[in-house]
């Protein structure tokens, strides 16, 4: 009997210790999430120093390559959001190319959490006639495609339209805007809304000598800018 | 004398008129898409819904069209978009989207549901891919030369569980002299069944000593079954015989390597 009492007393002493030994058992919870990439593409034409859409008359520079062609300095006199209008242009009637450069034509602004993305441009409706060519000339970086880590808004630094005397290809560093997709940016950097990527460019319209007239029905094309996360 | 409050009101209207329209606006085209990339692993015979949010961040109502495409990446890294079902590992042949087009007022969002129903057939393995594009409809105006459209991709990868193989190899190497130095061309073949991203370097040796080391661009995408040609420029080398050793990390268990011997005349 004494033995039983002693065991019971020992057990009662041991019991309070049980909760503290139970507290040492660790349980884990796995917390998981999968953050998805987000992407924003904003485009403005005839863009300002702040990257905003301007609806005023654009500035178009001419390089007639000593010929008798013509560009219209102010395009159609004013601009419409998401359009680029060169207005009336005339080719040379002899042997010279006519180059019309629309300053600050397009700014494609990208905000994305993706650290691997591509921006491309392609004519998706209509086509650039065989006797003409459209070249995109980069603003704020040397050549397409850019991979710069910082791309603030940059307007053109060109004081004259470069001489382009071919409709087969654009000069090195520029890209042709036509039915084939042209890569404008190949980035391995994310860009926040506080510091977005601005891929801006001038557009130069190149007319071959004696380029065919479009008459009362102006040549129109639609250019699609595509943002794809790699 | 005229009522001063009317004069003030008139001045305020004129000022507002001068400030707001016609000169500069932050409008244009603006489209946000989330997720821009989505990876999922579901077995054959199951259906999965992917909600995609499209937001119009411009100041005007826009009309958005959704479309599904297959895609590939060419050896230079440029995307090629094709009709759904034209590629062997087309994912969106099993996909549908709802709604396909909608008007989106300024600063508003629309959720689009992509449904992927992977058929219950044997032989499916590895990764299947596709893109859902969201594109603004361009407004064509009489007399206008060029109109623009913004298109943002939501890229979807689906893998059949437990079938993924990450494999790749350098298939070819070459070196040629250029005006500014030496060019190295490395061809990588993705022999696995999923997309991979490459990074690597070329080490140029002469008599066992390293004379040049050139890093490849990071994060070069190679899709399933694809090839990537990496072309990088090194420094000008004096006449002699050299060895170029390329190593590429493609995310597999081991790196892949290749070596060539070349002579600079």
Coordinates of C-alpha atoms in Angstrom, one line a residue:
Chain A
X1 CA 0.0 0.0 0.0
X2 CA 2.8 2.3 0.9
X3 CA 4.5 1.5 -2.3
X4 CA 1.3 2.4 -4.3
X5 CA 1.0 5.7 -2.5
X6 CA 4.6 6.5 -3.2
X7 CA 4.1 5.8 -6.9
X8 CA 0.9 7.9 -7.0
X9 CA 2.9 10.8 -5.3
X10 CA 5.6 10.5 -7.8
X11 CA 3.1 10.5 -10.7
X12 CA 1.4 13.6 -9.3
X13 CA 4.8 15.3 -9.2
X14 CA 5.5 14.2 -12.7
X15 CA 2.2 15.3 -14.2
X16 CA 2.8 19.1 -14.1
X17 CA 5.9 18.5 -16.1
X18 CA 3.9 17.0 -19.0
X19 CA 2.6 20.2 -20.6
X20 CA 6.1 21.7 -20.8
X21 CA 7.4 18.6 -22.5
X22 CA 4.4 18.7 -25.0
X23 CA 5.2 22.3 -25.8
X24 CA 8.5 21.3 -27.4
X25 CA 6.8 19.4 -30.2
X26 CA 7.2 21.5 -33.3
X27 CA 4.7 21.7 -36.1
X28 CA 5.4 23.3 -39.4
X29 CA 3.2 25.1 -41.9
X30 CA 4.3 25.5 -45.5
X31 CA 3.4 28.8 -46.9
X32 CA 3.5 29.0 -50.7
X33 CA 2.7 31.5 -53.4
X34 CA 3.5 32.1 -57.0
X35 CA 3.9 35.7 -57.9
X36 CA 2.8 36.2 -61.5
X37 CA 4.4 38.6 -63.9
X38 CA 2.4 41.7 -64.8
X39 CA 3.0 43.8 -67.9
X40 CA 1.8 47.2 -69.0
X41 CA 2.3 48.7 -72.4
X42 CA 1.4 52.4 -73.0
X43 CA 2.0 54.1 -76.3
X44 CA 2.0 57.7 -77.3
X45 CA 2.7 59.3 -80.6
X46 CA 4.2 62.7 -81.4
X47 CA 5.5 62.5 -77.8
X48 CA 6.6 65.3 -75.5
X49 CA 9.7 65.5 -73.3
X50 CA 7.6 63.9 -70.6
X51 CA 6.4 61.1 -72.9
X52 CA 2.9 62.5 -73.2
X53 CA 0.8 62.4 -76.3
X54 CA 1.0 65.7 -78.2
X55 CA -1.9 66.7 -80.4
X56 CA -0.1 69.7 -81.8
X57 CA 1.5 69.7 -85.3
X58 CA 4.5 67.4 -85.4
X59 CA 8.0 68.3 -86.6
X60 CA 9.0 66.6 -89.8
X61 CA 12.5 67.1 -91.2
X62 CA 13.3 66.6 -94.8
X63 CA 16.5 65.2 -96.4
X64 CA 15.9 65.5 -100.2
X65 CA 19.4 64.1 -101.0
X66 CA 19.8 67.0 -103.5
X67 CA 16.6 66.0 -105.4
X68 CA 13.3 67.7 -105.9
X69 CA 11.1 65.7 -103.6
X70 CA 9.2 67.2 -100.7
X71 CA 8.0 66.6 -97.2
X72 CA 5.5 68.6 -95.2
X73 CA 7.2 70.2 -92.2
X74 CA 4.1 70.1 -89.9
X75 CA 2.5 66.9 -91.3
X76 CA -1.3 67.4 -91.4
X77 CA -1.1 70.4 -89.1
X78 CA -2.1 68.7 -85.9
X79 CA -2.0 65.1 -84.6
X80 CA -4.5 62.6 -83.3
X81 CA -3.7 60.2 -80.4
X82 CA -2.2 56.9 -81.6
X83 CA -1.7 58.2 -85.2
X84 CA 1.4 59.4 -87.1
X85 CA 0.5 61.4 -90.1
X86 CA 3.3 62.6 -92.5
X87 CA 0.8 64.6 -94.5
X88 CA 1.6 65.2 -98.2
X89 CA 4.9 63.8 -99.4
X90 CA 6.3 63.9 -103.0
X91 CA 9.1 61.8 -104.5
X92 CA 11.8 63.1 -106.7
X93 CA 11.0 62.8 -110.4
X94 CA 14.6 62.0 -111.2
X95 CA 17.0 59.7 -109.4
X96 CA 17.1 60.9 -105.8
X97 CA 15.5 59.4 -102.7
X98 CA 13.3 61.6 -100.5
X99 CA 13.6 61.1 -96.7
X100 CA 11.0 62.6 -94.3
X101 CA 11.8 62.1 -90.6
X102 CA 8.9 62.5 -88.1
X103 CA 10.5 63.6 -84.9
X104 CA 9.5 61.8 -81.6
X105 CA 7.0 59.6 -83.5
X106 CA 6.3 56.9 -81.0
X107 CA 7.1 56.2 -77.4
X108 CA 6.3 52.7 -76.1
X109 CA 6.4 52.7 -72.3
X110 CA 6.7 49.4 -70.5
X111 CA 6.1 48.7 -66.8
X112 CA 6.6 45.0 -65.9
X113 CA 7.7 42.8 -63.1
X114 CA 9.1 40.4 -65.6
X115 CA 12.9 40.3 -65.7
X116 CA 12.9 38.9 -69.2
X117 CA 10.8 40.5 -71.9
X118 CA 10.7 41.5 -75.5
X119 CA 9.1 44.4 -77.3
X120 CA 8.5 44.2 -81.1
X121 CA 6.8 46.2 -83.8
X122 CA 5.1 45.0 -87.0
X123 CA 2.8 46.2 -89.6
X124 CA -0.4 44.2 -89.1
X125 CA -2.9 46.0 -91.3
X126 CA -2.0 47.2 -94.8
X127 CA 1.5 47.2 -96.2
X128 CA 4.3 49.5 -96.9
X129 CA 4.5 49.9 -100.7
X130 CA 7.6 48.4 -102.3
X131 CA 8.8 51.8 -103.5
X132 CA 8.8 53.1 -99.9
X133 CA 10.2 52.2 -96.5
X134 CA 9.6 53.1 -92.9
X135 CA 12.7 53.1 -90.6
X136 CA 12.5 53.5 -86.8
X137 CA 15.4 55.5 -85.5
X138 CA 16.1 55.0 -81.7
X139 CA 15.9 57.9 -79.3
X140 CA 18.0 57.8 -76.1
X141 CA 20.0 54.6 -77.0
X142 CA 22.3 53.7 -79.8
X143 CA 20.6 50.9 -81.6
X144 CA 17.7 48.4 -81.6
X145 CA 17.2 46.2 -79.8
X146 CA 17.9 47.9 -76.6
X147 CA 18.8 46.0 -73.4
X148 CA 19.5 49.1 -71.2
X149 CA 18.8 48.9 -67.5
X150 CA 17.5 52.4 -67.5
X151 CA 15.3 53.9 -70.2
X152 CA 14.0 57.4 -69.3
X153 CA 11.9 59.2 -71.8
X154 CA 14.2 60.6 -74.5
X155 CA 13.3 62.8 -77.4
X156 CA 15.3 62.9 -80.5
X157 CA 18.7 64.4 -80.7
X158 CA 18.7 64.5 -84.5
X159 CA 18.9 67.9 -86.0
X160 CA 18.5 66.6 -89.5
X161 CA 17.0 63.6 -91.2
X162 CA 19.6 61.0 -91.9
X163 CA 20.1 60.2 -95.6
X164 CA 18.7 56.8 -96.4
X165 CA 18.9 56.0 -100.1
X166 CA 17.4 52.5 -100.2
X167 CA 14.0 50.9 -99.6
X168 CA 15.5 47.5 -99.1
X169 CA 16.8 48.0 -95.6
X170 CA 17.4 50.5 -92.9
X171 CA 20.8 51.6 -91.6
X172 CA 22.5 49.5 -88.9
X173 CA 21.0 50.2 -85.5
X174 CA 17.7 51.2 -86.9
X175 CA 14.9 48.8 -87.8
X176 CA 12.5 48.6 -90.7
X177 CA 8.8 48.7 -89.8
X178 CA 7.1 46.4 -92.1
X179 CA 5.3 43.1 -92.2
X180 CA 8.1 41.3 -90.5
X181 CA 8.3 41.6 -86.7
X182 CA 11.2 43.9 -85.6
X183 CA 12.6 43.6 -82.1
X184 CA 12.9 46.9 -80.4
X185 CA 13.9 45.8 -76.9
X186 CA 15.2 42.6 -75.4
X187 CA 15.4 43.2 -71.7
X188 CA 16.5 41.3 -68.7
X189 CA 15.4 44.0 -66.3
X190 CA 12.1 44.7 -64.6
X191 CA 10.8 48.3 -64.8
X192 CA 8.5 49.9 -62.2
X193 CA 5.9 52.6 -62.8
X194 CA 8.2 55.0 -61.0
X195 CA 11.0 54.3 -63.5
X196 CA 9.4 52.7 -66.6
X197 CA 11.2 51.6 -69.8
X198 CA 10.6 54.1 -72.6
X199 CA 11.4 52.8 -76.0
X200 CA 11.1 55.9 -78.1
X201 CA 11.9 56.5 -81.7
X202 CA 11.7 58.8 -84.7
X203 CA 10.1 57.4 -87.9
X204 CA 11.7 58.1 -91.3
X205 CA 9.7 57.6 -94.4
X206 CA 11.9 56.8 -97.4
X207 CA 10.5 57.3 -100.9
X208 CA 12.2 55.9 -103.9
X209 CA 12.5 58.2 -106.9
X210 CA 9.3 58.3 -108.8
X211 CA 7.5 56.4 -106.0
X212 CA 3.9 55.8 -107.2
X213 CA 1.3 58.3 -106.1
X214 CA -1.5 57.2 -103.8
X215 CA -3.7 60.0 -105.0
X216 CA -6.8 60.8 -103.0
X217 CA -6.6 57.7 -101.0
X218 CA -3.6 58.0 -98.7
X219 CA -1.4 55.0 -97.9
X220 CA -2.3 53.8 -94.4
X221 CA -0.8 51.1 -92.3
X222 CA -1.4 49.9 -88.8
X223 CA 1.6 49.1 -86.7
X224 CA 1.2 46.8 -83.7
X225 CA 3.6 46.9 -80.8
X226 CA 3.8 43.6 -79.0
X227 CA 5.0 43.1 -75.4
X228 CA 5.8 39.5 -74.5
X229 CA 7.3 38.3 -71.2
X230 CA 9.9 35.6 -71.9
Chain B
X1 CA -20.2 97.3 -64.5
X2 CA -20.5 93.7 -65.2
X3 CA -21.1 91.1 -62.5
X4 CA -17.5 90.3 -61.2
X5 CA -18.4 86.7 -60.4
X6 CA -19.5 86.2 -64.0
X7 CA -16.2 87.6 -65.2
X8 CA -14.3 85.3 -62.8
X9 CA -16.3 82.3 -64.0
X10 CA -15.7 83.2 -67.6
X11 CA -11.9 83.6 -67.0
X12 CA -11.8 80.2 -65.2
X13 CA -13.6 78.5 -68.2
X14 CA -11.2 80.1 -70.7
X15 CA -8.2 79.0 -68.6
X16 CA -9.5 75.5 -68.3
X17 CA -10.2 75.3 -72.0
X18 CA -6.6 76.5 -72.8
X19 CA -5.1 74.1 -70.3
X20 CA -6.9 70.9 -71.1
X21 CA -7.6 70.0 -74.7
X22 CA -5.5 70.0 -77.8
X23 CA -2.0 70.5 -76.5
X24 CA -0.7 67.6 -74.5
X25 CA -2.4 64.7 -72.9
X26 CA -1.2 61.6 -71.1
X27 CA -3.6 59.6 -73.1
X28 CA -2.6 57.3 -75.9
X29 CA -2.9 53.5 -75.7
X30 CA -2.4 51.7 -72.4
X31 CA -3.0 48.1 -71.6
X32 CA -2.1 46.1 -68.5
X33 CA -2.2 42.4 -68.5
X34 CA -1.8 40.0 -65.5
X35 CA -0.5 37.4 -65.5
X36 CA 1.9 38.2 -68.3
X37 CA 3.3 34.7 -67.9
X38 CA 1.7 31.7 -66.2
X39 CA 3.0 28.2 -65.6
X40 CA 0.8 25.4 -64.5
X41 CA 1.2 21.6 -64.2
X42 CA -2.0 19.6 -64.6
X43 CA -2.4 16.0 -65.7
X44 CA -4.1 14.8 -68.9
X45 CA -7.8 14.7 -68.7
X46 CA -8.3 17.7 -66.5
X47 CA -9.6 21.2 -66.9
X48 CA -8.0 24.4 -65.5
X49 CA -9.3 27.9 -65.5
X50 CA -6.8 30.8 -65.7
X51 CA -8.3 34.2 -64.9
X52 CA -6.5 37.0 -66.8
X53 CA -7.1 40.6 -65.8
X54 CA -6.9 43.3 -68.5
X55 CA -6.8 46.9 -67.5
X56 CA -7.2 50.0 -69.7
X57 CA -4.7 52.5 -68.3
X58 CA -5.3 55.1 -70.9
X59 CA -7.7 58.1 -70.6
X60 CA -10.1 56.8 -73.3
X61 CA -12.4 53.9 -73.7
X62 CA -10.8 51.3 -75.9
X63 CA -12.0 48.1 -77.6
X64 CA -9.9 45.1 -76.7
X65 CA -9.7 41.9 -78.7
X66 CA -8.4 38.7 -77.3
X67 CA -6.8 36.1 -79.5
X68 CA -4.9 32.8 -79.0
X69 CA -1.8 31.9 -80.9
X70 CA 1.0 29.4 -81.0
X71 CA 4.5 30.7 -80.8
X72 CA 8.1 29.8 -81.3
X73 CA 11.4 31.6 -80.9
X74 CA 13.8 31.7 -83.8
X75 CA 17.5 31.1 -83.4
X76 CA 18.0 34.9 -83.1
X77 CA 15.6 35.0 -80.2
X78 CA 12.7 36.7 -82.1
X79 CA 9.2 35.5 -81.5
X80 CA 7.2 33.9 -84.3
X81 CA 3.5 33.8 -83.9
X82 CA 1.3 31.2 -85.6
X83 CA -2.2 30.0 -85.8
X84 CA -3.4 27.9 -83.0
X85 CA -2.8 24.2 -83.7
X86 CA 0.0 24.7 -86.1
X87 CA 2.8 23.7 -83.7
X88 CA 3.4 20.2 -82.4
X89 CA 3.1 21.3 -78.8
X90 CA 0.3 23.8 -79.1
X91 CA -1.5 24.3 -75.8
X92 CA -4.3 26.5 -76.9
X93 CA -5.8 24.0 -79.3
X94 CA -7.3 22.8 -76.0
X95 CA -8.1 26.3 -74.9
X96 CA -11.0 28.7 -75.0
X97 CA -11.4 32.3 -73.9
X98 CA -14.4 34.3 -72.7
X99 CA -15.1 37.1 -73.6
X100 CA -13.2 37.4 -76.8
X101 CA -13.7 41.1 -77.2
X102 CA -15.0 43.9 -75.1
X103 CA -15.1 47.6 -74.6
X104 CA -13.0 48.8 -71.7
X105 CA -13.7 52.3 -70.3
X106 CA -10.7 54.4 -69.1
X107 CA -9.1 53.1 -65.9
X108 CA -11.2 50.0 -65.7
X109 CA -10.6 46.3 -65.8
X110 CA -12.1 43.2 -67.3
X111 CA -11.4 39.7 -66.3
X112 CA -11.1 37.2 -69.1
X113 CA -11.3 33.5 -68.4
X114 CA -9.0 31.1 -70.2
X115 CA -10.1 27.5 -69.9
X116 CA -7.6 24.8 -70.7
X117 CA -9.0 21.3 -71.1
X118 CA -6.2 18.8 -71.5
X119 CA -7.5 15.7 -73.2
X120 CA -7.2 12.4 -71.6
X121 CA -5.0 10.7 -74.2
X122 CA -1.8 8.8 -73.7
X123 CA 1.5 10.0 -75.0
X124 CA 1.2 13.6 -73.7
X125 CA 4.4 14.6 -72.1
X126 CA 6.5 17.6 -71.3
X127 CA 5.4 21.1 -71.9
X128 CA 2.8 22.7 -74.0
X129 CA 2.6 26.4 -74.7
X130 CA 0.6 29.2 -76.1
X131 CA -0.1 32.9 -75.9
X132 CA -3.3 34.9 -75.4
X133 CA -3.0 38.3 -76.9
X134 CA -4.9 41.3 -75.8
X135 CA -4.9 44.0 -78.4
X136 CA -6.4 47.5 -78.7
X137 CA -8.4 48.0 -81.9
X138 CA -6.8 50.8 -83.9
X139 CA -9.0 53.7 -85.0
X140 CA -8.5 54.3 -88.6
X141 CA -9.1 57.9 -89.6
X142 CA -9.5 59.3 -93.1
X143 CA -6.2 60.8 -94.3
X144 CA -4.1 59.3 -91.6
X145 CA -0.8 57.7 -92.6
X146 CA -0.2 55.3 -89.7
X147 CA -2.3 54.0 -86.9
X148 CA -1.0 52.1 -83.9
X149 CA -2.2 49.3 -81.8
X150 CA -0.9 47.9 -78.4
X151 CA -0.7 44.2 -77.9
X152 CA 0.2 42.6 -74.7
X153 CA 0.8 38.8 -74.3
X154 CA -0.2 36.5 -71.5
X155 CA 2.0 33.5 -72.1
X156 CA 0.9 30.1 -70.8
X157 CA 3.0 27.0 -70.2
X158 CA 1.4 23.8 -69.1
X159 CA 3.4 20.7 -68.2
X160 CA 2.2 17.2 -67.8
X161 CA 3.3 16.2 -64.2
X162 CA 6.4 14.0 -63.8
X163 CA 7.3 14.0 -67.5
X164 CA 9.6 17.0 -67.6
X165 CA 13.1 16.6 -69.2
X166 CA 15.6 19.4 -69.2
X167 CA 18.2 18.6 -71.7
X168 CA 20.3 20.5 -74.2
X169 CA 23.6 20.5 -76.0
X170 CA 26.0 22.7 -77.9
X171 CA 25.6 21.5 -81.5
X172 CA 28.0 23.7 -83.4
X173 CA 30.7 26.3 -82.8
X174 CA 32.6 28.6 -85.1
X175 CA 34.9 31.6 -84.9
X176 CA 35.6 34.3 -87.5
X177 CA 37.7 37.5 -87.7
X178 CA 35.8 40.7 -87.8
X179 CA 36.9 44.3 -88.3
X180 CA 36.8 45.0 -84.5
X181 CA 38.0 41.6 -83.2
X182 CA 37.0 38.0 -83.2
X183 CA 33.4 36.7 -83.4
X184 CA 32.2 33.5 -81.8
X185 CA 29.1 31.7 -82.9
X186 CA 27.6 28.9 -80.7
X187 CA 24.5 26.9 -81.6
X188 CA 22.5 25.4 -78.8
X189 CA 19.8 22.8 -79.3
X190 CA 17.1 22.3 -76.7
X191 CA 16.7 18.5 -76.7
X192 CA 14.5 18.3 -73.7
X193 CA 10.7 18.8 -73.6
X194 CA 10.4 22.2 -71.8
X195 CA 11.6 25.7 -72.4
X196 CA 15.0 26.7 -71.0
X197 CA 16.9 29.9 -70.4
X198 CA 20.6 30.0 -71.2
X199 CA 23.6 31.8 -69.8
X200 CA 27.2 31.0 -70.4
X201 CA 30.6 32.1 -71.5
X202 CA 33.4 31.6 -74.1
X203 CA 36.9 31.2 -72.9
X204 CA 39.7 31.6 -75.4
X205 CA 43.0 29.9 -74.8
X206 CA 46.4 29.9 -76.4
X207 CA 48.9 27.3 -75.3
X208 CA 46.8 26.6 -72.2
X209 CA 46.6 30.3 -71.1
X210 CA 43.4 32.2 -71.1
X211 CA 43.6 35.2 -73.5
X212 CA 40.0 36.2 -73.6
X213 CA 36.8 35.5 -71.7
X214 CA 33.4 36.7 -73.0
X215 CA 30.1 36.4 -71.2
X216 CA 27.0 35.5 -73.2
X217 CA 23.8 37.5 -72.7
X218 CA 21.7 36.3 -69.8
X219 CA 18.3 34.6 -69.8
X220 CA 18.2 33.7 -73.5
X221 CA 15.0 31.8 -74.1
X222 CA 14.9 28.6 -76.1
X223 CA 11.5 26.9 -76.5
X224 CA 10.9 23.2 -76.6
X225 CA 12.6 21.7 -79.6
X226 CA 14.2 25.1 -80.4
X227 CA 17.6 26.2 -81.3
X228 CA 19.5 29.3 -80.3
X229 CA 22.4 30.8 -82.1
X230 CA 24.5 32.9 -79.8
X231 CA 26.8 35.4 -81.5
X232 CA 29.3 37.3 -79.3
X233 CA 32.3 39.4 -80.1
X234 CA 35.7 39.0 -78.4
X235 CA 38.8 41.1 -78.5
X236 CA 41.2 41.3 -81.5
X237 CA 43.7 38.5 -81.4
X238 CA 47.2 38.4 -82.8
X239 CA 48.0 35.8 -85.5
X240 CA 48.2 32.3 -84.1
X241 CA 46.2 29.2 -83.2
X242 CA 43.7 29.3 -80.4
X243 CA 41.1 27.2 -78.7
X244 CA 37.6 28.5 -77.8
X245 CA 35.7 26.7 -75.1
X246 CA 32.0 27.5 -74.6
X247 CA 30.1 26.5 -71.6
X248 CA 26.3 27.0 -71.3
X249 CA 24.1 26.6 -68.2
X250 CA 20.6 25.8 -69.4
X251 CA 19.2 24.8 -66.0
X252 CA 19.9 21.1 -66.3
X253 CA 21.8 18.9 -63.9
X254 CA 25.0 19.7 -65.7
X255 CA 26.2 22.4 -68.0
X256 CA 26.9 21.7 -71.6
X257 CA 30.2 22.6 -73.3
X258 CA 31.9 22.7 -76.7
X259 CA 35.4 23.5 -78.0
X260 CA 36.9 24.4 -81.3
X261 CA 40.4 25.2 -82.5
X262 CA 40.8 28.2 -84.8
X263 CA 43.6 30.1 -86.5
X264 CA 43.9 33.8 -86.8
X265 CA 45.9 34.6 -89.9

